């Protein structure tokens, strides 16, 4: 789950298809990978492949997001069984804030924690830091959080419950938050 278009509502990508089935079953190959655009109220709308640019006809096994070209937009990488890994560089989304968490010794990525941005008096969606996110895939240790407006703060909730918060002033493109509360821009 990530916000591909940067509008502040989380989106989903579904990797689909399964060709390895029992002899009495048919292949499950009706999908092409599916982007679901979040509406900000918990609902999702399917985005057709000719609009999203995602058309994968293979047996998709895992999907991960990361900012591959460091432009502040989450990109998508999808592994496929028996086919090349597909990479989709996001060129249309609004750039967000790249956030790196510098955890303590033994957990340098802060895995298991959550990070989110504050906008005025409200908070944006929380993103869980996951070190191993799925079959043949892993999300990036640098998360991209949407900035539909200028963020005023950041919060990291560490594994074990400790919370680090810091105020942000103006437009933020990249920030690192350490376990001791030190923040670098």
mmCIF file with all atom_site columns, C-alpha atoms in Angstrom:
data_model
loop_
_atom_site.group_PDB
_atom_site.id
_atom_site.type_symbol
_atom_site.label_atom_id
_atom_site.label_alt_id
_atom_site.label_comp_id
_atom_site.label_asym_id
_atom_site.label_entity_id
_atom_site.label_seq_id
_atom_site.pdbx_PDB_ins_code
_atom_site.Cartn_x
_atom_site.Cartn_y
_atom_site.Cartn_z
_atom_site.occupancy
_atom_site.B_iso_or_equiv
_atom_site.pdbx_formal_charge
_atom_site.auth_seq_id
_atom_site.auth_comp_id
_atom_site.auth_asym_id
_atom_site.auth_atom_id
_atom_site.pdbx_PDB_model_num
ATOM 1   C CA . UNK A 1 1   ? 0.000   0.000   0.000   1.00 0.00 ? 1   UNK A CA 1
ATOM 2   C CA . UNK A 1 2   ? 1.308   3.401   -0.958  1.00 0.00 ? 2   UNK A CA 1
ATOM 3   C CA . UNK A 1 3   ? 0.007   6.669   -2.357  1.00 0.00 ? 3   UNK A CA 1
ATOM 4   C CA . UNK A 1 4   ? 1.025   6.477   -6.022  1.00 0.00 ? 4   UNK A CA 1
ATOM 5   C CA . UNK A 1 5   ? -0.587  9.746   -7.122  1.00 0.00 ? 5   UNK A CA 1
ATOM 6   C CA . UNK A 1 6   ? 0.297   11.801  -4.021  1.00 0.00 ? 6   UNK A CA 1
ATOM 7   C CA . UNK A 1 7   ? -3.255  12.951  -3.264  1.00 0.00 ? 7   UNK A CA 1
ATOM 8   C CA . UNK A 1 8   ? -3.127  11.909  0.421   1.00 0.00 ? 8   UNK A CA 1
ATOM 9   C CA . UNK A 1 9   ? -5.257  8.758   -0.009  1.00 0.00 ? 9   UNK A CA 1
ATOM 10  C CA . UNK A 1 10  ? -3.460  5.396   0.096   1.00 0.00 ? 10  UNK A CA 1
ATOM 11  C CA . UNK A 1 11  ? -3.626  3.233   -3.060  1.00 0.00 ? 11  UNK A CA 1
ATOM 12  C CA . UNK A 1 12  ? -3.133  -0.523  -3.567  1.00 0.00 ? 12  UNK A CA 1
ATOM 13  C CA . UNK A 1 13  ? -1.569  -2.718  -6.232  1.00 0.00 ? 13  UNK A CA 1
ATOM 14  C CA . UNK A 1 14  ? -2.682  -6.339  -6.602  1.00 0.00 ? 14  UNK A CA 1
ATOM 15  C CA . UNK A 1 15  ? -0.292  -8.877  -8.155  1.00 0.00 ? 15  UNK A CA 1
ATOM 16  C CA . UNK A 1 16  ? -2.407  -11.560 -9.837  1.00 0.00 ? 16  UNK A CA 1
ATOM 17  C CA . UNK A 1 17  ? -2.510  -14.899 -11.663 1.00 0.00 ? 17  UNK A CA 1
ATOM 18  C CA . UNK A 1 18  ? -1.516  -18.438 -10.745 1.00 0.00 ? 18  UNK A CA 1
ATOM 19  C CA . UNK A 1 19  ? -0.530  -20.874 -13.481 1.00 0.00 ? 19  UNK A CA 1
ATOM 20  C CA . UNK A 1 20  ? 0.591   -23.766 -11.267 1.00 0.00 ? 20  UNK A CA 1
ATOM 21  C CA . UNK A 1 21  ? -2.679  -25.539 -10.506 1.00 0.00 ? 21  UNK A CA 1
ATOM 22  C CA . UNK A 1 22  ? -3.924  -29.103 -10.070 1.00 0.00 ? 22  UNK A CA 1
ATOM 23  C CA . UNK A 1 23  ? -4.545  -31.033 -13.324 1.00 0.00 ? 23  UNK A CA 1
ATOM 24  C CA . UNK A 1 24  ? -8.328  -30.804 -12.862 1.00 0.00 ? 24  UNK A CA 1
ATOM 25  C CA . UNK A 1 25  ? -8.258  -26.981 -12.611 1.00 0.00 ? 25  UNK A CA 1
ATOM 26  C CA . UNK A 1 26  ? -7.691  -24.302 -15.227 1.00 0.00 ? 26  UNK A CA 1
ATOM 27  C CA . UNK A 1 27  ? -5.042  -21.612 -14.993 1.00 0.00 ? 27  UNK A CA 1
ATOM 28  C CA . UNK A 1 28  ? -6.022  -18.532 -13.057 1.00 0.00 ? 28  UNK A CA 1
ATOM 29  C CA . UNK A 1 29  ? -4.897  -15.944 -15.570 1.00 0.00 ? 29  UNK A CA 1
ATOM 30  C CA . UNK A 1 30  ? -7.626  -13.349 -15.908 1.00 0.00 ? 30  UNK A CA 1
ATOM 31  C CA . UNK A 1 31  ? -5.649  -10.531 -14.275 1.00 0.00 ? 31  UNK A CA 1
ATOM 32  C CA . UNK A 1 32  ? -3.010  -8.122  -15.540 1.00 0.00 ? 32  UNK A CA 1
ATOM 33  C CA . UNK A 1 33  ? -2.003  -6.654  -12.214 1.00 0.00 ? 33  UNK A CA 1
ATOM 34  C CA . UNK A 1 34  ? -4.445  -4.149  -10.821 1.00 0.00 ? 34  UNK A CA 1
ATOM 35  C CA . UNK A 1 35  ? -3.978  -0.665  -9.403  1.00 0.00 ? 35  UNK A CA 1
ATOM 36  C CA . UNK A 1 36  ? -6.699  0.384   -6.956  1.00 0.00 ? 36  UNK A CA 1
ATOM 37  C CA . UNK A 1 37  ? -6.956  4.127   -6.289  1.00 0.00 ? 37  UNK A CA 1
ATOM 38  C CA . UNK A 1 38  ? -7.958  5.011   -2.738  1.00 0.00 ? 38  UNK A CA 1
ATOM 39  C CA . UNK A 1 39  ? -10.815 7.431   -2.222  1.00 0.00 ? 39  UNK A CA 1
ATOM 40  C CA . UNK A 1 40  ? -9.609  8.587   1.217   1.00 0.00 ? 40  UNK A CA 1
ATOM 41  C CA . UNK A 1 41  ? -12.641 7.082   2.982   1.00 0.00 ? 41  UNK A CA 1
ATOM 42  C CA . UNK A 1 42  ? -11.598 3.405   2.933   1.00 0.00 ? 42  UNK A CA 1
ATOM 43  C CA . UNK A 1 43  ? -12.895 2.623   -0.562  1.00 0.00 ? 43  UNK A CA 1
ATOM 44  C CA . UNK A 1 44  ? -10.974 1.840   -3.743  1.00 0.00 ? 44  UNK A CA 1
ATOM 45  C CA . UNK A 1 45  ? -11.650 2.203   -7.458  1.00 0.00 ? 45  UNK A CA 1
ATOM 46  C CA . UNK A 1 46  ? -9.987  -0.026  -10.080 1.00 0.00 ? 46  UNK A CA 1
ATOM 47  C CA . UNK A 1 47  ? -7.777  1.825   -12.566 1.00 0.00 ? 47  UNK A CA 1
ATOM 48  C CA . UNK A 1 48  ? -7.756  0.278   -16.042 1.00 0.00 ? 48  UNK A CA 1
ATOM 49  C CA . UNK A 1 49  ? -4.359  -0.749  -17.416 1.00 0.00 ? 49  UNK A CA 1
ATOM 50  C CA . UNK A 1 50  ? -4.516  1.737   -20.295 1.00 0.00 ? 50  UNK A CA 1
ATOM 51  C CA . UNK A 1 51  ? -4.797  4.542   -17.683 1.00 0.00 ? 51  UNK A CA 1
ATOM 52  C CA . UNK A 1 52  ? -2.302  3.218   -15.113 1.00 0.00 ? 52  UNK A CA 1
ATOM 53  C CA . UNK A 1 53  ? 0.229   1.925   -17.652 1.00 0.00 ? 53  UNK A CA 1
ATOM 54  C CA . UNK A 1 54  ? 0.381   -1.412  -15.806 1.00 0.00 ? 54  UNK A CA 1
ATOM 55  C CA . UNK A 1 55  ? -0.245  -4.373  -18.100 1.00 0.00 ? 55  UNK A CA 1
ATOM 56  C CA . UNK A 1 56  ? 1.307   -7.578  -16.803 1.00 0.00 ? 56  UNK A CA 1
ATOM 57  C CA . UNK A 1 57  ? 0.080   -10.812 -18.352 1.00 0.00 ? 57  UNK A CA 1
ATOM 58  C CA . UNK A 1 58  ? 2.435   -13.149 -16.506 1.00 0.00 ? 58  UNK A CA 1
ATOM 59  C CA . UNK A 1 59  ? 2.243   -15.011 -13.236 1.00 0.00 ? 59  UNK A CA 1
ATOM 60  C CA . UNK A 1 60  ? 2.946   -12.230 -10.773 1.00 0.00 ? 60  UNK A CA 1
ATOM 61  C CA . UNK A 1 61  ? 4.489   -13.355 -7.505  1.00 0.00 ? 61  UNK A CA 1
ATOM 62  C CA . UNK A 1 62  ? 5.418   -10.278 -5.507  1.00 0.00 ? 62  UNK A CA 1
ATOM 63  C CA . UNK A 1 63  ? 5.174   -6.512  -5.601  1.00 0.00 ? 63  UNK A CA 1
ATOM 64  C CA . UNK A 1 64  ? 7.189   -3.863  -3.793  1.00 0.00 ? 64  UNK A CA 1
ATOM 65  C CA . UNK A 1 65  ? 7.431   -0.099  -3.838  1.00 0.00 ? 65  UNK A CA 1
ATOM 66  C CA . UNK A 1 66  ? 10.383  2.230   -3.532  1.00 0.00 ? 66  UNK A CA 1
ATOM 67  C CA . UNK A 1 67  ? 11.628  5.499   -4.936  1.00 0.00 ? 67  UNK A CA 1
ATOM 68  C CA . UNK A 1 68  ? 14.005  4.039   -7.514  1.00 0.00 ? 68  UNK A CA 1
ATOM 69  C CA . UNK A 1 69  ? 15.096  7.334   -9.064  1.00 0.00 ? 69  UNK A CA 1
ATOM 70  C CA . UNK A 1 70  ? 14.916  9.445   -5.879  1.00 0.00 ? 70  UNK A CA 1
ATOM 71  C CA . UNK A 1 71  ? 12.336  11.878  -7.282  1.00 0.00 ? 71  UNK A CA 1
ATOM 72  C CA . UNK A 1 72  ? 9.925   11.625  -4.322  1.00 0.00 ? 72  UNK A CA 1
ATOM 73  C CA . UNK A 1 73  ? 7.411   9.420   -6.164  1.00 0.00 ? 73  UNK A CA 1
ATOM 74  C CA . UNK A 1 74  ? 6.839   5.762   -5.227  1.00 0.00 ? 74  UNK A CA 1
ATOM 75  C CA . UNK A 1 75  ? 7.743   3.404   -8.069  1.00 0.00 ? 75  UNK A CA 1
ATOM 76  C CA . UNK A 1 76  ? 6.499   -0.188  -8.442  1.00 0.00 ? 76  UNK A CA 1
ATOM 77  C CA . UNK A 1 77  ? 8.497   -3.387  -9.000  1.00 0.00 ? 77  UNK A CA 1
ATOM 78  C CA . UNK A 1 78  ? 6.664   -6.668  -9.686  1.00 0.00 ? 78  UNK A CA 1
ATOM 79  C CA . UNK A 1 79  ? 8.379   -10.073 -9.784  1.00 0.00 ? 79  UNK A CA 1
ATOM 80  C CA . UNK A 1 80  ? 6.952   -12.737 -12.068 1.00 0.00 ? 80  UNK A CA 1
ATOM 81  C CA . UNK A 1 81  ? 7.372   -16.495 -12.172 1.00 0.00 ? 81  UNK A CA 1
ATOM 82  C CA . UNK A 1 82  ? 9.126   -17.502 -15.391 1.00 0.00 ? 82  UNK A CA 1
ATOM 83  C CA . UNK A 1 83  ? 9.264   -13.950 -16.733 1.00 0.00 ? 83  UNK A CA 1
ATOM 84  C CA . UNK A 1 84  ? 11.281  -10.788 -16.262 1.00 0.00 ? 84  UNK A CA 1
ATOM 85  C CA . UNK A 1 85  ? 10.751  -8.571  -13.252 1.00 0.00 ? 85  UNK A CA 1
ATOM 86  C CA . UNK A 1 86  ? 8.724   -5.531  -14.275 1.00 0.00 ? 86  UNK A CA 1
ATOM 87  C CA . UNK A 1 87  ? 9.559   -2.008  -13.126 1.00 0.00 ? 87  UNK A CA 1
ATOM 88  C CA . UNK A 1 88  ? 7.123   0.882   -13.397 1.00 0.00 ? 88  UNK A CA 1
ATOM 89  C CA . UNK A 1 89  ? 8.630   4.328   -12.804 1.00 0.00 ? 89  UNK A CA 1
ATOM 90  C CA . UNK A 1 90  ? 6.042   6.790   -11.502 1.00 0.00 ? 90  UNK A CA 1
ATOM 91  C CA . UNK A 1 91  ? 6.105   9.929   -13.621 1.00 0.00 ? 91  UNK A CA 1
ATOM 92  C CA . UNK A 1 92  ? 2.634   11.300  -12.916 1.00 0.00 ? 92  UNK A CA 1
ATOM 93  C CA . UNK A 1 93  ? 2.267   11.400  -9.139  1.00 0.00 ? 93  UNK A CA 1
ATOM 94  C CA . UNK A 1 94  ? 2.836   14.460  -6.999  1.00 0.00 ? 94  UNK A CA 1
ATOM 95  C CA . UNK A 1 95  ? 6.267   14.152  -5.308  1.00 0.00 ? 95  UNK A CA 1
ATOM 96  C CA . UNK A 1 96  ? 6.136   13.481  -1.565  1.00 0.00 ? 96  UNK A CA 1
ATOM 97  C CA . UNK A 1 97  ? 8.605   13.396  1.312   1.00 0.00 ? 97  UNK A CA 1
ATOM 98  C CA . UNK A 1 98  ? 11.279  10.681  1.343   1.00 0.00 ? 98  UNK A CA 1
ATOM 99  C CA . UNK A 1 99  ? 11.657  9.430   4.928   1.00 0.00 ? 99  UNK A CA 1
ATOM 100 C CA . UNK A 1 100 ? 14.520  7.266   6.171   1.00 0.00 ? 100 UNK A CA 1
ATOM 101 C CA . UNK A 1 101 ? 14.451  5.873   9.694   1.00 0.00 ? 101 UNK A CA 1
ATOM 102 C CA . UNK A 1 102 ? 17.840  5.282   11.313  1.00 0.00 ? 102 UNK A CA 1
ATOM 103 C CA . UNK A 1 103 ? 17.084  2.722   13.980  1.00 0.00 ? 103 UNK A CA 1
ATOM 104 C CA . UNK A 1 104 ? 19.253  1.431   16.818  1.00 0.00 ? 104 UNK A CA 1
ATOM 105 C CA . UNK A 1 105 ? 21.945  -1.228  16.572  1.00 0.00 ? 105 UNK A CA 1
ATOM 106 C CA . UNK A 1 106 ? 20.296  -4.538  15.724  1.00 0.00 ? 106 UNK A CA 1
ATOM 107 C CA . UNK A 1 107 ? 17.434  -2.831  13.863  1.00 0.00 ? 107 UNK A CA 1
ATOM 108 C CA . UNK A 1 108 ? 18.998  -0.112  11.678  1.00 0.00 ? 108 UNK A CA 1
ATOM 109 C CA . UNK A 1 109 ? 15.923  0.182   9.448   1.00 0.00 ? 109 UNK A CA 1
ATOM 110 C CA . UNK A 1 110 ? 13.519  0.607   12.357  1.00 0.00 ? 110 UNK A CA 1
ATOM 111 C CA . UNK A 1 111 ? 11.596  -2.434  11.069  1.00 0.00 ? 111 UNK A CA 1
ATOM 112 C CA . UNK A 1 112 ? 8.283   -2.889  12.849  1.00 0.00 ? 112 UNK A CA 1
ATOM 113 C CA . UNK A 1 113 ? 7.855   0.810   13.520  1.00 0.00 ? 113 UNK A CA 1
ATOM 114 C CA . UNK A 1 114 ? 5.458   3.240   11.891  1.00 0.00 ? 114 UNK A CA 1
ATOM 115 C CA . UNK A 1 115 ? 6.004   6.685   10.431  1.00 0.00 ? 115 UNK A CA 1
ATOM 116 C CA . UNK A 1 116 ? 3.533   9.417   9.512   1.00 0.00 ? 116 UNK A CA 1
ATOM 117 C CA . UNK A 1 117 ? 3.359   13.117  8.775   1.00 0.00 ? 117 UNK A CA 1
ATOM 118 C CA . UNK A 1 118 ? 1.287   15.782  10.517  1.00 0.00 ? 118 UNK A CA 1
ATOM 119 C CA . UNK A 1 119 ? -0.632  18.363  8.481   1.00 0.00 ? 119 UNK A CA 1
ATOM 120 C CA . UNK A 1 120 ? -1.890  21.214  10.668  1.00 0.00 ? 120 UNK A CA 1
ATOM 121 C CA . UNK A 1 121 ? -3.751  19.531  13.539  1.00 0.00 ? 121 UNK A CA 1
ATOM 122 C CA . UNK A 1 122 ? -4.350  16.220  11.716  1.00 0.00 ? 122 UNK A CA 1
ATOM 123 C CA . UNK A 1 123 ? -2.191  13.245  10.808  1.00 0.00 ? 123 UNK A CA 1
ATOM 124 C CA . UNK A 1 124 ? -1.627  11.572  7.452   1.00 0.00 ? 124 UNK A CA 1
ATOM 125 C CA . UNK A 1 125 ? -1.727  7.800   6.957   1.00 0.00 ? 125 UNK A CA 1
ATOM 126 C CA . UNK A 1 126 ? 0.706   5.709   9.011   1.00 0.00 ? 126 UNK A CA 1
ATOM 127 C CA . UNK A 1 127 ? 3.209   3.620   7.055   1.00 0.00 ? 127 UNK A CA 1
ATOM 128 C CA . UNK A 1 128 ? 4.562   0.462   8.690   1.00 0.00 ? 128 UNK A CA 1
ATOM 129 C CA . UNK A 1 129 ? 8.278   -0.183  8.143   1.00 0.00 ? 129 UNK A CA 1
ATOM 130 C CA . UNK A 1 130 ? 8.509   -3.748  6.876   1.00 0.00 ? 130 UNK A CA 1
ATOM 131 C CA . UNK A 1 131 ? 11.841  -5.532  6.382   1.00 0.00 ? 131 UNK A CA 1
ATOM 132 C CA . UNK A 1 132 ? 10.534  -8.480  4.386   1.00 0.00 ? 132 UNK A CA 1
ATOM 133 C CA . UNK A 1 133 ? 7.246   -7.712  2.749   1.00 0.00 ? 133 UNK A CA 1
ATOM 134 C CA . UNK A 1 134 ? 6.345   -10.630 0.546   1.00 0.00 ? 134 UNK A CA 1
ATOM 135 C CA . UNK A 1 135 ? 7.253   -13.479 -1.737  1.00 0.00 ? 135 UNK A CA 1
ATOM 136 C CA . UNK A 1 136 ? 10.239  -12.514 -3.909  1.00 0.00 ? 136 UNK A CA 1
ATOM 137 C CA . UNK A 1 137 ? 9.930   -8.857  -2.919  1.00 0.00 ? 137 UNK A CA 1
ATOM 138 C CA . UNK A 1 138 ? 10.845  -6.322  -0.268  1.00 0.00 ? 138 UNK A CA 1
ATOM 139 C CA . UNK A 1 139 ? 9.830   -2.695  0.111   1.00 0.00 ? 139 UNK A CA 1
ATOM 140 C CA . UNK A 1 140 ? 12.471  0.007   0.286   1.00 0.00 ? 140 UNK A CA 1
ATOM 141 C CA . UNK A 1 141 ? 13.827  1.187   3.646   1.00 0.00 ? 141 UNK A CA 1
ATOM 142 C CA . UNK A 1 142 ? 13.154  4.741   2.431   1.00 0.00 ? 142 UNK A CA 1
ATOM 143 C CA . UNK A 1 143 ? 9.403   5.366   2.424   1.00 0.00 ? 143 UNK A CA 1
ATOM 144 C CA . UNK A 1 144 ? 7.670   8.037   0.392   1.00 0.00 ? 144 UNK A CA 1
ATOM 145 C CA . UNK A 1 145 ? 4.853   9.788   2.228   1.00 0.00 ? 145 UNK A CA 1
ATOM 146 C CA . UNK A 1 146 ? 2.395   11.910  0.279   1.00 0.00 ? 146 UNK A CA 1
ATOM 147 C CA . UNK A 1 147 ? 2.423   15.642  0.895   1.00 0.00 ? 147 UNK A CA 1
ATOM 148 C CA . UNK A 1 148 ? -0.893  17.000  -0.415  1.00 0.00 ? 148 UNK A CA 1
ATOM 149 C CA . UNK A 1 149 ? 0.024   20.109  1.600   1.00 0.00 ? 149 UNK A CA 1
ATOM 150 C CA . UNK A 1 150 ? 3.154   21.184  3.481   1.00 0.00 ? 150 UNK A CA 1
ATOM 151 C CA . UNK A 1 151 ? 3.685   18.877  6.494   1.00 0.00 ? 151 UNK A CA 1
ATOM 152 C CA . UNK A 1 152 ? 4.050   20.498  9.916   1.00 0.00 ? 152 UNK A CA 1
ATOM 153 C CA . UNK A 1 153 ? 5.482   17.498  11.779  1.00 0.00 ? 153 UNK A CA 1
ATOM 154 C CA . UNK A 1 154 ? 6.624   13.889  11.670  1.00 0.00 ? 154 UNK A CA 1
ATOM 155 C CA . UNK A 1 155 ? 6.143   10.980  14.065  1.00 0.00 ? 155 UNK A CA 1
ATOM 156 C CA . UNK A 1 156 ? 8.002   7.685   14.317  1.00 0.00 ? 156 UNK A CA 1
ATOM 157 C CA . UNK A 1 157 ? 6.533   5.037   16.598  1.00 0.00 ? 157 UNK A CA 1
ATOM 158 C CA . UNK A 1 158 ? 9.352   2.571   17.242  1.00 0.00 ? 158 UNK A CA 1
ATOM 159 C CA . UNK A 1 159 ? 8.978   -1.138  17.970  1.00 0.00 ? 159 UNK A CA 1
ATOM 160 C CA . UNK A 1 160 ? 8.447   -1.333  21.716  1.00 0.00 ? 160 UNK A CA 1
ATOM 161 C CA . UNK A 1 161 ? 6.314   1.819   21.844  1.00 0.00 ? 161 UNK A CA 1
ATOM 162 C CA . UNK A 1 162 ? 8.802   4.718   22.030  1.00 0.00 ? 162 UNK A CA 1
ATOM 163 C CA . UNK A 1 163 ? 7.608   7.710   19.989  1.00 0.00 ? 163 UNK A CA 1
ATOM 164 C CA . UNK A 1 164 ? 9.830   10.308  18.335  1.00 0.00 ? 164 UNK A CA 1
ATOM 165 C CA . UNK A 1 165 ? 8.193   13.492  17.037  1.00 0.00 ? 165 UNK A CA 1
ATOM 166 C CA . UNK A 1 166 ? 9.635   16.562  15.397  1.00 0.00 ? 166 UNK A CA 1
ATOM 167 C CA . UNK A 1 167 ? 8.230   19.749  13.918  1.00 0.00 ? 167 UNK A CA 1
ATOM 168 C CA . UNK A 1 168 ? 8.695   20.398  10.207  1.00 0.00 ? 168 UNK A CA 1
ATOM 169 C CA . UNK A 1 169 ? 8.725   23.830  8.644   1.00 0.00 ? 169 UNK A CA 1
ATOM 170 C CA . UNK A 1 170 ? 7.761   24.335  5.037   1.00 0.00 ? 170 UNK A CA 1
ATOM 171 C CA . UNK A 1 171 ? 8.139   21.944  2.170   1.00 0.00 ? 171 UNK A CA 1
ATOM 172 C CA . UNK A 1 172 ? 10.099  18.794  3.002   1.00 0.00 ? 172 UNK A CA 1
ATOM 173 C CA . UNK A 1 173 ? 11.571  16.540  0.316   1.00 0.00 ? 173 UNK A CA 1
ATOM 174 C CA . UNK A 1 174 ? 13.804  14.279  2.397   1.00 0.00 ? 174 UNK A CA 1
ATOM 175 C CA . UNK A 1 175 ? 14.263  13.641  6.110   1.00 0.00 ? 175 UNK A CA 1
ATOM 176 C CA . UNK A 1 176 ? 16.064  11.109  8.321   1.00 0.00 ? 176 UNK A CA 1
ATOM 177 C CA . UNK A 1 177 ? 14.812  10.397  11.839  1.00 0.00 ? 177 UNK A CA 1
ATOM 178 C CA . UNK A 1 178 ? 17.108  8.612   14.306  1.00 0.00 ? 178 UNK A CA 1
ATOM 179 C CA . UNK A 1 179 ? 16.136  6.616   17.391  1.00 0.00 ? 179 UNK A CA 1
ATOM 180 C CA . UNK A 1 180 ? 17.590  9.268   19.656  1.00 0.00 ? 180 UNK A CA 1
ATOM 181 C CA . UNK A 1 181 ? 15.252  11.872  18.156  1.00 0.00 ? 181 UNK A CA 1
ATOM 182 C CA . UNK A 1 182 ? 17.844  13.519  15.946  1.00 0.00 ? 182 UNK A CA 1
ATOM 183 C CA . UNK A 1 183 ? 16.383  14.640  12.630  1.00 0.00 ? 183 UNK A CA 1
ATOM 184 C CA . UNK A 1 184 ? 18.369  15.524  9.516   1.00 0.00 ? 184 UNK A CA 1
ATOM 185 C CA . UNK A 1 185 ? 17.017  17.148  6.396   1.00 0.00 ? 185 UNK A CA 1
#
